[in-house]
CSV table of C-alpha atoms in Angstrom, one decimal:
chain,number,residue,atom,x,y,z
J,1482,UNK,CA,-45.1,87.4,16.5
J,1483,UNK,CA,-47.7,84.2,17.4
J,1484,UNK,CA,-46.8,82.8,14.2
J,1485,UNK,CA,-44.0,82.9,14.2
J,1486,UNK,CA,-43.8,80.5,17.1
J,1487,UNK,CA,-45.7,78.1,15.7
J,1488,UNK,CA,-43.5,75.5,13.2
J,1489,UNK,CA,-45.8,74.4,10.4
J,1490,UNK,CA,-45.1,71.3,7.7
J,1491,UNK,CA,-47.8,71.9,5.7
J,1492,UNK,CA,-50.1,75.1,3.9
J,1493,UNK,CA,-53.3,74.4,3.8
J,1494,UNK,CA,-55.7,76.2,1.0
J,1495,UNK,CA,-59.5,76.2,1.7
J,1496,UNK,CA,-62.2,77.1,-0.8
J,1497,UNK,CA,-65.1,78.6,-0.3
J,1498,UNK,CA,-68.4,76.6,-0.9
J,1499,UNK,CA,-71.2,78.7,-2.0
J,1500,UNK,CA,-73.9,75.8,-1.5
J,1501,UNK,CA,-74.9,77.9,1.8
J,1502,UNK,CA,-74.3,81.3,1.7
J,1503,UNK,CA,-75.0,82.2,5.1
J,1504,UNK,CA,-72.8,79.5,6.6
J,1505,UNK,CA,-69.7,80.5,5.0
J,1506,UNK,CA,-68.5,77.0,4.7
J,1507,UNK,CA,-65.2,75.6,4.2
J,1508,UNK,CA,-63.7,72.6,3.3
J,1509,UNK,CA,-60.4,71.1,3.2
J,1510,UNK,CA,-59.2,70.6,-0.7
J,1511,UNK,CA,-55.5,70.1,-0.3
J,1512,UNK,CA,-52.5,69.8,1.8
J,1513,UNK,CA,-49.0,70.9,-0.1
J,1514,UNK,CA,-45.9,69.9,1.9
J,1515,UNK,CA,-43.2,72.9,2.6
J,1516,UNK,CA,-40.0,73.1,3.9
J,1517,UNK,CA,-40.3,73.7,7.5
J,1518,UNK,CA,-42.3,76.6,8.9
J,1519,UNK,CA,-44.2,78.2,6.3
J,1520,UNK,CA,-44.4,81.8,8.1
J,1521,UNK,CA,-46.7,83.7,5.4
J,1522,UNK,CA,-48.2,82.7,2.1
J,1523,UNK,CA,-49.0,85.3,-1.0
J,1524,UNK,CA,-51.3,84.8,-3.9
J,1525,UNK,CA,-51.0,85.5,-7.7
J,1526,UNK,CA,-50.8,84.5,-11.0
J,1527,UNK,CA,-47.3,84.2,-11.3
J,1528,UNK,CA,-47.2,82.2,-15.2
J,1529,UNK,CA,-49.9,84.0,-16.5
J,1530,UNK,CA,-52.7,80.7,-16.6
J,1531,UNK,CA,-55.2,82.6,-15.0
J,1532,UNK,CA,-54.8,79.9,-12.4
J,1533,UNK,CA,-53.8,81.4,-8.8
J,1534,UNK,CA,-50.4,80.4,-7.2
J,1535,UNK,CA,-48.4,80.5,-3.9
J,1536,UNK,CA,-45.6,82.5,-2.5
J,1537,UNK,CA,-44.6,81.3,0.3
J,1538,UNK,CA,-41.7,82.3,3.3
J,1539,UNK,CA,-40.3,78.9,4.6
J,1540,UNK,CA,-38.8,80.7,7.4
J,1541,UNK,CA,-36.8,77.7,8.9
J,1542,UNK,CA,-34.2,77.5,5.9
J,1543,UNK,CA,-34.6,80.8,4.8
J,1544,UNK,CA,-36.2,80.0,1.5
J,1545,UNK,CA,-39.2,81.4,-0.9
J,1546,UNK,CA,-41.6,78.5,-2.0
J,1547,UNK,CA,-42.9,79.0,-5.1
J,1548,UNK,CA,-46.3,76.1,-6.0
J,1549,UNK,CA,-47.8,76.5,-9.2
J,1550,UNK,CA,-51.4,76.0,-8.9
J,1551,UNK,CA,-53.7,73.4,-11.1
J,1552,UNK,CA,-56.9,75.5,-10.6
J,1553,UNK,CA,-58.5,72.9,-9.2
J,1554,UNK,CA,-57.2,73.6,-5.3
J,1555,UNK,CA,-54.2,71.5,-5.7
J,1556,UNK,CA,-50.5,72.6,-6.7
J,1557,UNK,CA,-47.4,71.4,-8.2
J,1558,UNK,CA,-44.4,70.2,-5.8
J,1559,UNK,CA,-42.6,73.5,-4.3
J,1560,UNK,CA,-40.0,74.9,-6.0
J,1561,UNK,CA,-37.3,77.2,-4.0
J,1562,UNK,CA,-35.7,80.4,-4.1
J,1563,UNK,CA,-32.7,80.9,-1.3
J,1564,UNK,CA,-33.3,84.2,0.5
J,1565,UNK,CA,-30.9,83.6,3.9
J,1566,UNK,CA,-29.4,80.7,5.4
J,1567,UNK,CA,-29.9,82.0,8.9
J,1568,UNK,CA,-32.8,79.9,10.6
J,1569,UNK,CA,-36.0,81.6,11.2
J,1570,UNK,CA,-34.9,84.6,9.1
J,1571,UNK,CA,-37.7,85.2,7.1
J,1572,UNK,CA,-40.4,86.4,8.4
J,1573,UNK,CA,-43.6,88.3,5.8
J,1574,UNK,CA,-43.9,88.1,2.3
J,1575,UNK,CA,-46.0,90.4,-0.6
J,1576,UNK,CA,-46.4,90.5,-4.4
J,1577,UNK,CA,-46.5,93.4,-7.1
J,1578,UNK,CA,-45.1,94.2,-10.6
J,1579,UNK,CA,-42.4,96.2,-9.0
J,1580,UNK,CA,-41.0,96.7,-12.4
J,1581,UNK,CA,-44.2,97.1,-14.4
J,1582,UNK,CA,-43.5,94.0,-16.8
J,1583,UNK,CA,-46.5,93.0,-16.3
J,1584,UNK,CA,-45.5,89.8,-14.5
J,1585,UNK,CA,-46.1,89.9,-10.8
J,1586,UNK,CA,-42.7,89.6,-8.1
J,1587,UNK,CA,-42.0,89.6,-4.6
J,1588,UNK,CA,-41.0,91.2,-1.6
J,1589,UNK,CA,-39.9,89.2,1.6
J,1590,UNK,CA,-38.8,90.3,4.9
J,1591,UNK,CA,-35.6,89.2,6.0
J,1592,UNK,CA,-35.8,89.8,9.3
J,1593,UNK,CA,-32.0,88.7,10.6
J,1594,UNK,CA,-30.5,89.7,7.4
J,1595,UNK,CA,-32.1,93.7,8.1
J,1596,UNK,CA,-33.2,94.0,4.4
J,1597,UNK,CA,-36.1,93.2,2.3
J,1598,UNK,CA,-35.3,90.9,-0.7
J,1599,UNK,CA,-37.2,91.4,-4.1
J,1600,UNK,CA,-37.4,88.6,-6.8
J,1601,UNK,CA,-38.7,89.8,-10.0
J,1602,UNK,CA,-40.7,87.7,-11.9
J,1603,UNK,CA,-40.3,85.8,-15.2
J,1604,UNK,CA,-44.0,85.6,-16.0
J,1605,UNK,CA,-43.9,81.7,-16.3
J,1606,UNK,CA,-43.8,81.3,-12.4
J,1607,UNK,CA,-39.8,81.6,-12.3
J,1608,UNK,CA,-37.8,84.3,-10.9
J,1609,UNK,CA,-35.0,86.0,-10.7
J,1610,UNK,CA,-31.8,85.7,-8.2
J,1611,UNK,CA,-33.1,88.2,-4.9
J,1612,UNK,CA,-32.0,91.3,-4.8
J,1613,UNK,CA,-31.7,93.0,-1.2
J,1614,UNK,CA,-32.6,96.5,0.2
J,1615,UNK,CA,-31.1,97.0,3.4
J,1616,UNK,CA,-33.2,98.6,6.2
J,1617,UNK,CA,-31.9,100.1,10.1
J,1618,UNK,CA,-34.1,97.9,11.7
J,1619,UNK,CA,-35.3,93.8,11.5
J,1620,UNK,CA,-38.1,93.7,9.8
J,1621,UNK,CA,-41.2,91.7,10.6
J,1622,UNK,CA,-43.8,92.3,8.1
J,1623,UNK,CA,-43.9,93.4,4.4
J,1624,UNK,CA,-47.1,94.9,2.1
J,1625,UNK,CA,-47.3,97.1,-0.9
J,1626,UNK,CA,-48.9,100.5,-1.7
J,1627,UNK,CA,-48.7,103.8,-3.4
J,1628,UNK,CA,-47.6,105.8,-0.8
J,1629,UNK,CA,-46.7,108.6,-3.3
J,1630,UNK,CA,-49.3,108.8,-5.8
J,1631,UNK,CA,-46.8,107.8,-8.7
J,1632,UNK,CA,-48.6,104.7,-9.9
J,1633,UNK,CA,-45.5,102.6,-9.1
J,1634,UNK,CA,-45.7,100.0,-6.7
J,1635,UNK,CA,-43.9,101.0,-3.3
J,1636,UNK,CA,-43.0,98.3,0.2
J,1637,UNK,CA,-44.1,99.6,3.6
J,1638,UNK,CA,-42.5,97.3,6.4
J,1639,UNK,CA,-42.3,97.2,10.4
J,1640,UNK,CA,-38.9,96.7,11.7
J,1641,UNK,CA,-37.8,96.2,15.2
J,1642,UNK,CA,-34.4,95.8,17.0
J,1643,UNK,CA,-33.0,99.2,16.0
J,1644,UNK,CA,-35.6,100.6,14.9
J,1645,UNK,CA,-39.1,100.1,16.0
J,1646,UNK,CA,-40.4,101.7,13.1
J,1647,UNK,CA,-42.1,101.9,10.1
J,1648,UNK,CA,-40.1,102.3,6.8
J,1649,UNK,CA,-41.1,103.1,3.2
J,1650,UNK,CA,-39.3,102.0,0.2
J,1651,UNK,CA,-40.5,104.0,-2.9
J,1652,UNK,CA,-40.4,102.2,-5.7
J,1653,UNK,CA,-38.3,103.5,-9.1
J,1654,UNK,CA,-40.5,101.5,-11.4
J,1655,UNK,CA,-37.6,99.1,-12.8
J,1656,UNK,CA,-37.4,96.9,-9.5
J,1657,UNK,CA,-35.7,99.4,-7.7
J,1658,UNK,CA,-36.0,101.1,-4.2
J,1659,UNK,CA,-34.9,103.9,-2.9
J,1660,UNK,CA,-33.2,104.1,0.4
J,1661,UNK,CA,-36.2,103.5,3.4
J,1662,UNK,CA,-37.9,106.4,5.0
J,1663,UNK,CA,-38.8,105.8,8.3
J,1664,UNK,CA,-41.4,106.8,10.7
J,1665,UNK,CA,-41.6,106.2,14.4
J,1666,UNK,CA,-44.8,105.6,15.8
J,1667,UNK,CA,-45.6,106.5,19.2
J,1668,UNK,CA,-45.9,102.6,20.4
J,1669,UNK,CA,-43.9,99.9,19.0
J,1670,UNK,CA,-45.5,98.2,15.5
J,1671,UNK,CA,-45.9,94.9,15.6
J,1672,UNK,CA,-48.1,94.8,11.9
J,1673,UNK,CA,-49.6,97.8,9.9
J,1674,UNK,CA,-52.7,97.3,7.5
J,1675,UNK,CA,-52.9,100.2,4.7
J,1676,UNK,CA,-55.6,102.5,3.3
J,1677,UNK,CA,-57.1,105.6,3.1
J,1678,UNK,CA,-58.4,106.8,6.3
J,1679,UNK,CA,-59.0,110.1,5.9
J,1680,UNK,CA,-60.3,110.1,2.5
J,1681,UNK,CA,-57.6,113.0,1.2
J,1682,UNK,CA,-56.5,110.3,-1.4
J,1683,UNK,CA,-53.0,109.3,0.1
J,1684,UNK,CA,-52.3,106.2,1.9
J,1685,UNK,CA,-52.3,106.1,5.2
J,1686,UNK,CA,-51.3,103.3,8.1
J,1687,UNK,CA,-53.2,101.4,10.8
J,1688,UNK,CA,-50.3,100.0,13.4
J,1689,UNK,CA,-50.9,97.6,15.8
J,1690,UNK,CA,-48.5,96.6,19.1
J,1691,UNK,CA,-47.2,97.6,22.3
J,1692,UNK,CA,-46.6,96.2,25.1
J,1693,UNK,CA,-50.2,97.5,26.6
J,1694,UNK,CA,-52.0,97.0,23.4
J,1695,UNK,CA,-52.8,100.2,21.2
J,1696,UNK,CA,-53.9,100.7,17.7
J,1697,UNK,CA,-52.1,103.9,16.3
J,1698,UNK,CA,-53.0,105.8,13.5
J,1699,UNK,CA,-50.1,107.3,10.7
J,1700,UNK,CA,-51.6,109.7,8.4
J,1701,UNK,CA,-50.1,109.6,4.7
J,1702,UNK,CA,-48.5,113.1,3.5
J,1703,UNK,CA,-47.9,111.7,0.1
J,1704,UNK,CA,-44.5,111.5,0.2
J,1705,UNK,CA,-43.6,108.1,1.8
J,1706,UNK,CA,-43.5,109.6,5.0
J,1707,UNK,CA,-46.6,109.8,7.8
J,1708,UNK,CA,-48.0,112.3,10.3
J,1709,UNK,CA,-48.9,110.3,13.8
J,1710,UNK,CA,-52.5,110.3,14.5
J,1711,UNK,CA,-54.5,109.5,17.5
J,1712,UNK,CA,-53.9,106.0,19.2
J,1713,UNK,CA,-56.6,103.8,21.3
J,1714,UNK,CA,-56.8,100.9,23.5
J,1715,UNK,CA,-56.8,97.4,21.5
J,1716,UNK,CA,-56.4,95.1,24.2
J,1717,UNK,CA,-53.7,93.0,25.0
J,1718,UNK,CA,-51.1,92.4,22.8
J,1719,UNK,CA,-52.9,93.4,19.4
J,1720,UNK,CA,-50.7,91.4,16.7
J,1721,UNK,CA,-52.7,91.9,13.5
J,1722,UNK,CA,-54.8,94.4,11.7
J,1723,UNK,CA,-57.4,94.5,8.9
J,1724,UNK,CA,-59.0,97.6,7.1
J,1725,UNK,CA,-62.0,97.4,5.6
J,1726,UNK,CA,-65.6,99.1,5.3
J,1727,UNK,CA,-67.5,96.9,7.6
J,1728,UNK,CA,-70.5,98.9,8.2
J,1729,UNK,CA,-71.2,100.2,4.8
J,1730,UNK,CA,-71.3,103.9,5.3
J,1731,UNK,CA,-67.8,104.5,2.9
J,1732,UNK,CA,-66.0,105.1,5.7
J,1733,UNK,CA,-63.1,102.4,6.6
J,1734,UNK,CA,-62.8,100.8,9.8
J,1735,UNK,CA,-60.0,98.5,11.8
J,1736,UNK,CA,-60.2,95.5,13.2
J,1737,UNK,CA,-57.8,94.2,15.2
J,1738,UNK,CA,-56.8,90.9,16.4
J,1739,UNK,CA,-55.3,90.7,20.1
J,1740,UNK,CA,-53.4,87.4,20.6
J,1741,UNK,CA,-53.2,87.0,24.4
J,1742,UNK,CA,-56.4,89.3,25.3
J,1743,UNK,CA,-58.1,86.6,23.1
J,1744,UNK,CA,-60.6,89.0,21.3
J,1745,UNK,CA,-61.2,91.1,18.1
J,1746,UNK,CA,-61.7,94.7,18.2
J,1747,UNK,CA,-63.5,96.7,15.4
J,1748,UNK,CA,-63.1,100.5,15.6
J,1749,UNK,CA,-65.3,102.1,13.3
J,1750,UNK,CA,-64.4,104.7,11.2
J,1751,UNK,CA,-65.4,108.7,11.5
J,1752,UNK,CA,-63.1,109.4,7.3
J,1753,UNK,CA,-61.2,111.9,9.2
J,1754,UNK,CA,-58.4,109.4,10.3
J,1755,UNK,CA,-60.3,109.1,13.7
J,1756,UNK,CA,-62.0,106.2,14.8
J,1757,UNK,CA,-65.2,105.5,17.4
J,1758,UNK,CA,-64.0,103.5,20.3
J,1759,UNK,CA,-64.0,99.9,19.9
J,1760,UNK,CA,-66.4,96.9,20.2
J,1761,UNK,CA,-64.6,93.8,21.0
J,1762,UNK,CA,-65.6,90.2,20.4
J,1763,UNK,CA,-64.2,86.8,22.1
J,1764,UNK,CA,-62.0,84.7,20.0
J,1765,UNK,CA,-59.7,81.9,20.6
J,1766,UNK,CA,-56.0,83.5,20.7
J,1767,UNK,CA,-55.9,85.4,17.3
J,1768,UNK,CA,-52.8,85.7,15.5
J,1769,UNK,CA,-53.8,87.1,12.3
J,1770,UNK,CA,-56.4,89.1,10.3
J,1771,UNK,CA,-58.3,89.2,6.7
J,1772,UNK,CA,-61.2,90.7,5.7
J,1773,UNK,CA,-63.4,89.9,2.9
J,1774,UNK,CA,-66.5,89.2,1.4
J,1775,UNK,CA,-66.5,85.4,2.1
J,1776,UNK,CA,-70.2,84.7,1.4
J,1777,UNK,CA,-71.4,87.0,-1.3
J,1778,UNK,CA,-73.6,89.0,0.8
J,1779,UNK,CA,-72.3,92.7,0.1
J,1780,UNK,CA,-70.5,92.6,3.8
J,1781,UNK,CA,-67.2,92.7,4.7
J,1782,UNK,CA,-66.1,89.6,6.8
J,1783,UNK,CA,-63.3,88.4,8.9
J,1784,UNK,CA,-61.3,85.3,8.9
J,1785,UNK,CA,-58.9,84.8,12.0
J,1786,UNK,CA,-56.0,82.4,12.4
J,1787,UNK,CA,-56.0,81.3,15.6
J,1788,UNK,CA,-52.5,80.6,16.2
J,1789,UNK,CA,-51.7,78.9,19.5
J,1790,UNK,CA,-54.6,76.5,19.1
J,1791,UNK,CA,-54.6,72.7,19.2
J,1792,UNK,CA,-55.8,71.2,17.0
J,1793,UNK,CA,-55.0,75.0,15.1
J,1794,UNK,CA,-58.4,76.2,13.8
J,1795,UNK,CA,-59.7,79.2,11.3
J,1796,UNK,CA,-62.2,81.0,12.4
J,1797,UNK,CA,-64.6,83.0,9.8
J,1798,UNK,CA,-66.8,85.5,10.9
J,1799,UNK,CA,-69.6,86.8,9.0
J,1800,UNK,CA,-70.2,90.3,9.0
J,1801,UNK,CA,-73.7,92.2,8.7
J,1802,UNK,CA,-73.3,95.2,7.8
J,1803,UNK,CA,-74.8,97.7,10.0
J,1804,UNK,CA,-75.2,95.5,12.6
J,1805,UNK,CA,-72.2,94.6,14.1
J,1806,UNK,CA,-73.2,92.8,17.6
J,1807,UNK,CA,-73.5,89.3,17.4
J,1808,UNK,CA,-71.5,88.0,14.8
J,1809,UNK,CA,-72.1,84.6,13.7
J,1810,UNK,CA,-69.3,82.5,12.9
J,1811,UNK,CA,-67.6,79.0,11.0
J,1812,UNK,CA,-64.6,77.6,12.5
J,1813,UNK,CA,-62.7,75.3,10.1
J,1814,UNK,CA,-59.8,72.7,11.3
J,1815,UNK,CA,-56.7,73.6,9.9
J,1816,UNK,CA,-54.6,70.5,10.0
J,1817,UNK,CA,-56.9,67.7,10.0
C-alpha cells in the first residue's frame, strides 16, 4: 500500500472551520508526536469525556498509540500498547464495543504476525493485554460491520501472501471471534469499503486492487460470507475505496482512489449491487479515501490523502449533489 511507504513522525488532526461553508477550509490545530510511522489513525471516545480520542498503528515498532484528547484539538502525550515486535508489522486499525460493555476497543491488523489483535477497552482510555485471532493470509486492512444481522460487532479484513482474500471474523459478543471466513474475489484486494449495495438489508463489500486496476463488487448473503458481483475498470492501481450516497437519489455509490493513475473514480450506484460506469477526476497520487459531509451542505464530500506528495498535502473535495462534474476543491498542507 502507498502508505505504507511513507514513514511519518507526526499525526496531524485538522478541524473544520465553518466561517465559509463553501470553502471547506482547514486549518492546522495540532501536531502530536508518535513513535515512528503512524500507518492508520481511529477515532472514539475511549474514557467516556465526550471528548474524541486517537487510536493509532505505529507500524515501525509494532505498537497501538493511544492520545487522549483535550477537546480543544490537542491531546495528551501517547501512551502504548505492544502489538508485535516485528518492524512494519502493523498495518490498519478500527474500533467497536466488541464486547458490548459499552466502552469502545480495537481491532489492528498484524500484518507479519497473520492475525488481527483485539484490545478491549477499560472505558477510562486504558486497555487490556491484545488478544490475537489468527488468519491464512497477512492482513492489510481492518473495519467493522454486521455482516450477520446479529447486532454484534463483527471484523472484515483483506489479507494477502496466502491468501488474497477477504476474511470475516463474526463476533461472539464477549470479545470473541470465531475462526475467519474467507472469500476470494476475482482480483486481488488491496482495501474494501462496506455497505449495503443492494438494499436487501445485509452488508455487502466494495474491493479495490489488481494489478490492472478493478473495483469488484461482493454481495453479502448474511452469513459472513459473500456472492462475487460484477467488477469494472478503476484505473491504475486503485488503493482505496469510499461508499457513500453522493448523488442523493438513496442509492450508494464508490469512489475510488487510484494511486499511480493519479485520479478518483465515482461509480454511481443502480441499488441492485451494480454500478454505472465511472467518471474519473485528476488528483495528485491518492492513497486513501473518506467521505463526508465536510461543509454542512447536505452533500457527501471527499477527502484524499495524497500520499507520495512533497510537501504531503490533503485534498478536500466538495461534492454537489446531482452534479458531479466539476468538483471544486481545498488542498490543505499536511506537515507544515
Amino acid at each position: 500500500m502507498l502508505s505504507r511507504l511513507v514513514h511519518l513522525s507526526t499525526v496531524l488532526v485538522a478541524f473544520l472551520t465553518l466561517q465559509l461553508p463553501a470553502l471547506g477550509q482547514f486549518e492546522t490545530r495540532s501536531n502530536s508526536t508518535i513513535s515512528q510511522s503512524p500507518v492508520s489513525v481511529a477515532v472514539a471516545d475511549f474514557n467516556h469525556d465526550g471528548k474524541l480520542d486517537l487510536a493509532v498503528a505505529a507500524s515501525y515498532y509494532g505498537q497501538v498509540a493511544i492520545l487522549l484528547g483535550n477537546g480543544d484539538g490537542t491531546f495528551q502525550s501517547a501512551v502504548y500498547y505492544n502489538i508485535d515486535n516485528q518492524t512494519l508489522s502493523l498495518s490498519s486499525i478500527t474500533v467497536a464495543d466488541f464486547n458490548r460493555d459499552g466502552n469502545t476497543d480495537i481491532a489492528v491488523a498484524d500484518q507479519f504476525g497473520s492475525n488481527i489483535s483485539v484490545l478491549l477497552g477499560n472505558g477510562d482510555g486504558t486497555f487490556q493485554s491484545p488478544s490475537r485471532w489468527p488468519l491464512n493470509g497477512e492482513p492489510i486492512f481492518v473495519v467493522t460491520g454486521d455482516f450477520n444481522n446479529d447486532q454484534i460487532p463483527d471484523i472484515a479484513t483483506v489479507e494477502e501472501f496466502g491468501c488474497n482474500c477477504i476474511s470475516i471474523l463474526l463476533g461472539n459478543g464477549d470479545g470473541t471471534f470465531e475462526s475467519p471466513k474467507d472469500t476470494t474475489p476475482t482480483v486481488p484486494p488491496l482495501s474494501i469499503s462496506v455497505g449495503d449495495l443492494n438494499h436487501d438489508g445485509l452488508l455487502d463489500v466494495a474491493s479495490v486492487g489488481g494489478a490492472t486496476g478493478e473495483l469488484t463488487v461482493l454481495l453479502g448473503n448474511g452469513d459472513g460470507t459473500f456472492s462475487i458481483g460484477l467488477t469494472y475498470s478503476a484505473g491504475t492501481n486503485p488503493n482505496s475505496a469510499a461508499i457513500a450516497d453522493f448523488n442523493n437519489d438513496r442509492k450508494l455509490d464508490v469512489a475510488v482512489a487510484d494511486g499511480i493513475g493519479g485520479a478518483l473514480t465515482v461509480f454511481l450506484g443502480n441499488g441492485d449491487g451494480t454500478f454505472q460506469p465511472g467518471v474519473s477526476y485528476p488528483a495528485n497520487f491518492p492513497a486513501s479515501i473518506h467521505a463526508a459531509d465536510f461543509n454542512g451542505d447536505g452533500n457527501k464530500d471527499l477527502v484524499v490523502g495524497n500520499g507520495t506528495t512533497n510537501p504531503g498535502m490533503i485534498t478536500v473535495l466538495l461534492g454537489r449533489g446531482m452534479e458531479l462534474s466539476d468538483l471544486p476543491r481545498v488542498t490543505w498542507l499536511a506537515n507544515r
